[in-house]
Amino acid sequence: MAERSTAAVDVADNSGDDPLTAKADATTADGAAEKQDAADTSARTTDGEREAEEQPAITTPELHSGHKLARRYRLEECVTRLDGFSSWRAVDEKLRRAVGIHVLPADHPRARSVLAAARSAALLGDPRFVQVLDAVEENDLVYVVHEWLPDATELTTLLAAGPLEPYDAYQLVSQVSQAMAAAHREGLAHLRLTPSAVLRTSTGQYRIRGLAVNAALRGIRAERPQRTDTESIGALLYAALTQRWPYENDAHGLSGLPKGVGLIAPDQVRAGIHRGLSELAMRALANDGATASRQEPACATPDELAKAVAAMPRIRPPEPAFPPPSDYQRTTYQQGTYGRPQQHPGAVPTQAVPMPPPPLQSRTGKALKWAVSALLIAALGLGSWQIADRLLDKDTAQNEPGSGQTADPGGSDDKKPKAPVVLPIQDAKEYAPDNKPQNAAEVDLTYDDDDGSYWRTKYYYDGPELEPTVKRGVGIVYDLGSEKEVTAASIGLRHGGDHTTITLYAVDALSPSGSVDGMQKIASGRTNGTTLQLSTDKPVKSRYVLLWMTAMPYSGQDGYSSEGYKQGITDVKFTG
């Protein structure tokens, strides 16, 4: 069955606090981003970008705080007023959430292109982009309503505090390049991908605002939109590594490069920069005579850049910093005071409670005490003789020929099974023998210890068994770093339902050749739930393990794809 890629509109309300109680002068990532747009309009951002021809002066609609659009959207604060349009922080009184709104006159020369861009962006429905919620022409006005993210911080603010750590810069270029690659596959470009257009949420996810709309508002066009957006991502990565804008002009709150020196690699601007990320920035920025610092080819599209990021050794997050032992080893327990309140300085000591006299102090009590003691001694003696007699009988039986008992000189502890050990995954790569990968750039999301992130397959109209109508299967090969004994696996799945089938194979390389028919099978299983536990009868030694999925359940439409037979893998763990 032929594959197709369509997306559903996914509108999320993550406005946080009740927007109806928000103050008019509240500072948010979206607001700060819009306010800086006017100052950055003249700064160079991408190759091939050109502004529309100068238009006659256009009067911005006379709007004010408190004005309502469609008797629903109440304007709160104007964050941009530029070239005939204005941008506002507003409140959707129907859904009681904060939104952002761009407003321009219906007779504005770019009104039609803004409406078209907004409606196209809304159809994408990719949650990695700030979603367009509405695009309307009404009462001589055109307005575009989009999400407002009060919990997000724009990249401009992050860079004002200093360069990003290597892991954060890696996540930035990885997430943004993958998102833009998905947008270009649907025919959408950004063309104004500046630091103010990239937001980082409180969970560490990057989201892109203004897809197609920001360029349409300013009349920006490009002959090579994929090249333009790729160079913009390279500029974002360059700025994240160096805290400098990779051109001579200062822009977006960052200093430009020294005049006359041209484009120099990030690791020549600042010491200690990750070399792989430095080379990646140069490959994305290779334009106007600039070339990659090494021999790797330039990246001309977001998809090529996303694949280059995926081919890099994965940069892991920094280890969490723990307090010194002196801080976390102190407890409220003090020897001798457990279970009792401690005396505070100056406290009056409590009076001792008189103890009752010890029992059995009379002559009758003493006699009773001696009688009980004698009975206890007799009972203990009798019990000891019985225990000794039983032990002697057992030893005799063990030493008799034909008893079937053998000595255990090593002790019983040596026969206890060893506890399973989690085998760390060093790398992973999609296995696509038909040269039709599913989502090769996101295989690392299957072993990042984050159940919220996942690698996903495409969706199909036939299923749940993929063979023979769709393909033989889809898979990922995992590298354990060295040859290990694999005994079991735990696989977290995105979708439940009838049904998912997965088989593990031992393979000889991260990119094995041939089909699964000639590979050593480790274990196989099937589930209707979202977790699959696999185990083998005996350990199998291998460095590389192929996870091969041959059946996927039917699932409804989500933010990435339409309904169909599909699956996602959230977390994979091997034990041995």
GROMACS .gro file of N, CA and C in nm, residues 263-350:
model
  264
  263LEU      N    1   3.361   3.459   0.767
  263LEU     CA    2   3.300   3.360   0.856
  263LEU      C    3   3.407   3.264   0.906
  264ILE      N    4   3.428   3.262   1.036
  264ILE     CA    5   3.526   3.172   1.097
  264ILE      C    6   3.454   3.070   1.183
  265ALA      N    7   3.514   2.954   1.197
  265ALA     CA    8   3.450   2.844   1.268
  265ALA      C    9   3.426   2.880   1.415
  266PRO      N   10   3.318   2.830   1.474
  266PRO     CA   11   3.290   2.861   1.615
  266PRO      C   12   3.404   2.825   1.709
  267ASP      N   13   3.474   2.711   1.685
  267ASP     CA   14   3.582   2.673   1.776
  267ASP      C   15   3.705   2.762   1.762
  268GLN      N   16   3.704   2.856   1.663
  268GLN     CA   17   3.809   2.957   1.654
  268GLN      C   18   3.767   3.088   1.719
  269VAL      N   19   3.638   3.099   1.746
  269VAL     CA   20   3.587   3.219   1.813
  269VAL      C   21   3.599   3.205   1.964
  270ARG      N   22   3.575   3.083   2.011
  270ARG     CA   23   3.571   3.061   2.156
  270ARG      C   24   3.631   2.925   2.187
  271ALA      N   25   3.713   2.921   2.293
  271ALA     CA   26   3.779   2.796   2.331
  271ALA      C   27   3.680   2.701   2.396
  272GLY      N   28   3.707   2.571   2.379
  272GLY     CA   29   3.629   2.469   2.448
  272GLY      C   30   3.500   2.433   2.379
  273ILE      N   31   3.477   2.477   2.258
  273ILE     CA   32   3.352   2.446   2.187
  273ILE      C   33   3.360   2.304   2.131
  274HIS      N   34   3.250   2.232   2.137
  274HIS     CA   35   3.242   2.096   2.086
  274HIS      C   36   3.275   2.097   1.936
  275ARG      N   37   3.377   2.020   1.895
  275ARG     CA   38   3.423   2.026   1.757
  275ARG      C   39   3.317   1.978   1.659
  276GLY      N   40   3.248   1.871   1.693
  276GLY     CA   41   3.146   1.820   1.602
  276GLY      C   42   3.036   1.922   1.576
  277LEU      N   43   2.991   1.994   1.680
  277LEU     CA   44   2.889   2.096   1.662
  277LEU      C   45   2.943   2.215   1.585
  278SER      N   46   3.070   2.249   1.607
  278SER     CA   47   3.132   2.358   1.533
  278SER      C   48   3.134   2.327   1.384
  279GLU      N   49   3.173   2.205   1.347
  279GLU     CA   50   3.174   2.166   1.207
  279GLU      C   51   3.033   2.165   1.148
  280LEU      N   52   2.937   2.123   1.229
  280LEU     CA   53   2.798   2.117   1.182
  280LEU      C   54   2.747   2.258   1.149
  281ALA      N   55   2.779   2.356   1.235
  281ALA     CA   56   2.737   2.493   1.209
  281ALA      C   57   2.796   2.544   1.078
  282MET      N   58   2.923   2.512   1.052
  282MET     CA   59   2.987   2.558   0.929
  282MET      C   60   2.926   2.490   0.806
  283ARG      N   61   2.889   2.364   0.819
  283ARG     CA   62   2.827   2.294   0.706
  283ARG      C   63   2.692   2.354   0.671
  284ALA      N   64   2.619   2.401   0.773
  284ALA     CA   65   2.489   2.463   0.748
  284ALA      C   66   2.504   2.607   0.697
  285LEU      N   67   2.612   2.674   0.736
  285LEU     CA   68   2.632   2.814   0.698
  285LEU      C   69   2.712   2.829   0.569
  286ALA      N   70   2.756   2.719   0.510
  286ALA     CA   71   2.842   2.727   0.391
  286ALA      C   72   2.770   2.801   0.279
  287ASN      N   73   2.803   2.928   0.261
  287ASN     CA   74   2.738   3.011   0.162
  287ASN      C   75   2.821   3.137   0.141
  288ASP      N   76   2.802   3.205   0.031
  288ASP     CA   77   2.876   3.327   0.001
  288ASP      C   78   3.026   3.309   0.016
  289GLY      N   79   3.077   3.196  -0.031
  289GLY     CA   80   3.220   3.174  -0.027
  289GLY      C   81   3.268   3.102   0.096
  290ALA      N   82   3.185   3.092   0.200
  290ALA     CA   83   3.226   3.018   0.319
  290ALA      C   84   3.217   2.869   0.290
  291THR      N   85   3.308   2.793   0.346
  291THR     CA   86   3.307   2.648   0.327
  291THR      C   87   3.320   2.580   0.460
  292ALA      N   88   3.284   2.454   0.462
  292ALA     CA   89   3.296   2.375   0.585
  292ALA      C   90   3.441   2.371   0.628
  293SER      N   91   3.463   2.369   0.759
  293SER     CA   92   3.600   2.374   0.811
  293SER      C   93   3.677   2.246   0.783
  294ARG      N   94   3.608   2.136   0.757
  294ARG     CA   95   3.677   2.012   0.722
  294ARG      C   96   3.634   1.970   0.582
  295GLN      N   97   3.631   1.844   0.553
  295GLN     CA   98   3.602   1.796   0.418
  295GLN      C   99   3.457   1.753   0.399
  296GLU      N  100   3.374   1.764   0.503
  296GLU     CA  101   3.236   1.721   0.489
  296GLU      C  102   3.160   1.814   0.395
  297PRO      N  103   3.063   1.761   0.320
  297PRO     CA  104   2.988   1.846   0.228
  297PRO      C  105   2.894   1.939   0.304
  298ALA      N  106   2.859   2.049   0.239
  298ALA     CA  107   2.765   2.143   0.299
  298ALA      C  108   2.626   2.083   0.305
  299CYS      N  109   2.546   2.128   0.400
  299CYS     CA  110   2.407   2.085   0.413
  299CYS      C  111   2.320   2.191   0.347
  300ALA      N  112   2.247   2.152   0.245
  300ALA     CA  113   2.168   2.248   0.169
  300ALA      C  114   2.021   2.249   0.206
  301THR      N  115   1.974   2.150   0.281
  301THR     CA  116   1.832   2.142   0.320
  301THR      C  117   1.823   2.105   0.467
  302PRO      N  118   1.711   2.138   0.533
  302PRO     CA  119   1.694   2.095   0.672
  302PRO      C  120   1.701   1.944   0.689
  303ASP      N  121   1.654   1.869   0.589
  303ASP     CA  122   1.659   1.723   0.599
  303ASP      C  123   1.803   1.674   0.598
  304GLU      N  124   1.887   1.731   0.513
  304GLU     CA  125   2.029   1.693   0.512
  304GLU      C  126   2.094   1.730   0.645
  305LEU      N  127   2.058   1.843   0.700
  305LEU     CA  128   2.114   1.884   0.829
  305LEU      C  129   2.068   1.790   0.940
  306ALA      N  130   1.941   1.751   0.939
  306ALA     CA  131   1.890   1.659   1.041
  306ALA      C  132   1.962   1.525   1.033
  307LYS      N  133   1.989   1.477   0.912
  307LYS     CA  134   2.062   1.351   0.897
  307LYS      C  135   2.207   1.365   0.944
  308ALA      N  136   2.268   1.481   0.920
  308ALA     CA  137   2.405   1.504   0.968
  308ALA      C  138   2.410   1.506   1.120
  309VAL      N  139   2.307   1.562   1.182
  309VAL     CA  140   2.300   1.562   1.330
  309VAL      C  141   2.285   1.419   1.380
  310ALA      N  142   2.198   1.341   1.315
  310ALA     CA  143   2.175   1.203   1.357
  310ALA      C  144   2.300   1.118   1.341
  311ALA      N  145   2.386   1.150   1.243
  311ALA     CA  146   2.507   1.072   1.221
  311ALA      C  147   2.617   1.105   1.321
  312MET      N  148   2.603   1.213   1.395
  312MET     CA  149   2.704   1.249   1.497
  312MET      C  150   2.695   1.155   1.616
  313PRO      N  151   2.805   1.135   1.687
  313PRO     CA  152   2.796   1.066   1.817
  313PRO      C  153   2.705   1.145   1.910
  314ARG      N  154   2.614   1.076   1.973
  314ARG     CA  155   2.514   1.144   2.054
  314ARG      C  156   2.578   1.212   2.174
  315ILE      N  157   2.541   1.337   2.198
  315ILE     CA  158   2.591   1.413   2.313
  315ILE      C  159   2.494   1.391   2.428
  316ARG      N  160   2.544   1.338   2.536
  316ARG     CA  161   2.458   1.304   2.648
  316ARG      C  162   2.447   1.423   2.745
  317PRO      N  163   2.338   1.430   2.820
  317PRO     CA  164   2.323   1.541   2.915
  317PRO      C  165   2.427   1.534   3.024
  318PRO      N  166   2.462   1.649   3.081
  318PRO     CA  167   2.562   1.649   3.189
  318PRO      C  168   2.509   1.576   3.311
  319GLU      N  169   2.601   1.520   3.386
  319GLU     CA  170   2.563   1.450   3.508
  319GLU      C  171   2.506   1.550   3.608
  320PRO      N  172   2.400   1.513   3.682
  320PRO     CA  173   2.343   1.606   3.780
  320PRO      C  174   2.442   1.633   3.892
  321ALA      N  175   2.446   1.756   3.937
  321ALA     CA  176   2.537   1.795   4.045
  321ALA      C  177   2.473   1.764   4.180
  322PHE      N  178   2.542   1.684   4.261
  322PHE     CA  179   2.490   1.648   4.393
  322PHE      C  180   2.557   1.736   4.499
  323PRO      N  181   2.487   1.765   4.608
  323PRO     CA  182   2.550   1.844   4.714
  323PRO      C  183   2.661   1.765   4.781
  324PRO      N  184   2.757   1.833   4.845
  324PRO     CA  185   2.865   1.762   4.914
  324PRO      C  186   2.811   1.674   5.024
  325PRO      N  187   2.886   1.566   5.058
  325PRO     CA  188   2.836   1.471   5.158
  325PRO      C  189   2.796   1.537   5.290
  326SER      N  190   2.866   1.644   5.326
  326SER     CA  191   2.836   1.707   5.454
  326SER      C  192   2.695   1.765   5.456
  327ASP      N  193   2.638   1.794   5.333
  327ASP     CA  194   2.506   1.855   5.329
  327ASP      C  195   2.394   1.753   5.337
  328TYR      N  196   2.413   1.638   5.267
  328TYR     CA  197   2.301   1.545   5.262
  328TYR      C  198   2.314   1.427   5.357
  329GLN      N  199   2.428   1.417   5.432
  329GLN     CA  200   2.441   1.307   5.527
  329GLN      C  201   2.388   1.346   5.665
  330ARG      N  202   2.364   1.476   5.687
  330ARG     CA  203   2.308   1.517   5.815
  330ARG      C  204   2.161   1.480   5.821
  331THR      N  205   2.119   1.422   5.930
  331THR     CA  206   1.978   1.390   5.950
  331THR      C  207   1.935   1.438   6.087
  332THR      N  208   1.807   1.437   6.110
  332THR     CA  209   1.757   1.482   6.240
  332THR      C  210   1.776   1.376   6.347
  333TYR      N  211   1.815   1.253   6.306
  333TYR     CA  212   1.834   1.147   6.403
  333TYR      C  213   1.967   1.163   6.474
  334GLN      N  214   1.969   1.160   6.601
  334GLN     CA  215   2.091   1.161   6.681
  334GLN      C  216   2.089   1.038   6.771
  335GLN      N  217   2.206   0.978   6.784
  335GLN     CA  218   2.212   0.856   6.864
  335GLN      C  219   2.164   0.883   7.006
  336GLY      N  220   2.077   0.799   7.053
  336GLY     CA  221   2.026   0.812   7.189
  336GLY      C  222   1.899   0.894   7.197
  337THR      N  223   1.856   0.959   7.085
  337THR     CA  224   1.735   1.041   7.091
  337THR      C  225   1.629   0.994   6.995
  338TYR      N  226   1.650   0.881   6.925
  338TYR     CA  227   1.554   0.833   6.826
  338TYR      C  228   1.419   0.812   6.890
  339GLY      N  229   1.316   0.872   6.833
  339GLY     CA  230   1.180   0.853   6.882
  339GLY      C  231   1.146   0.943   6.998
  340ARG      N  232   1.239   1.033   7.038
  340ARG     CA  233   1.210   1.123   7.150
  340ARG      C  234   1.240   1.266   7.107
  341PRO      N  235   1.160   1.362   7.151
  341PRO     CA  236   1.189   1.502   7.117
  341PRO      C  237   1.316   1.547   7.185
  342GLN      N  238   1.399   1.626   7.115
  342GLN     CA  239   1.523   1.675   7.171
  342GLN      C  240   1.495   1.797   7.258
  343GLN      N  241   1.578   1.811   7.361
  343GLN     CA  242   1.565   1.925   7.450
  343GLN      C  243   1.619   2.050   7.382
  344HIS      N  244   1.546   2.159   7.390
  344HIS     CA  245   1.591   2.286   7.334
  344HIS      C  246   1.668   2.362   7.441
  345PRO      N  247   1.763   2.445   7.400
  345PRO     CA  248   1.838   2.523   7.501
  345PRO      C  249   1.744   2.607   7.584
  346GLY      N  250   1.765   2.601   7.712
  346GLY     CA  251   1.682   2.680   7.803
  346GLY      C  252   1.554   2.613   7.844
  347ALA      N  253   1.528   2.496   7.789
  347ALA     CA  254   1.404   2.427   7.825
  347ALA      C  255   1.414   2.370   7.965
  348VAL      N  256   1.302   2.371   8.036
  348VAL     CA  257   1.300   2.317   8.172
  348VAL      C  258   1.292   2.166   8.163
  349PRO      N  259   1.385   2.094   8.229
  349PRO     CA  260   1.381   1.948   8.220
  349PRO      C  261   1.254   1.894   8.284
  350THR      N  262   1.200   1.795   8.218
  350THR     CA  263   1.077   1.736   8.270
  350THR      C  264   1.108   1.649   8.390
   0.00000   0.00000   0.00000
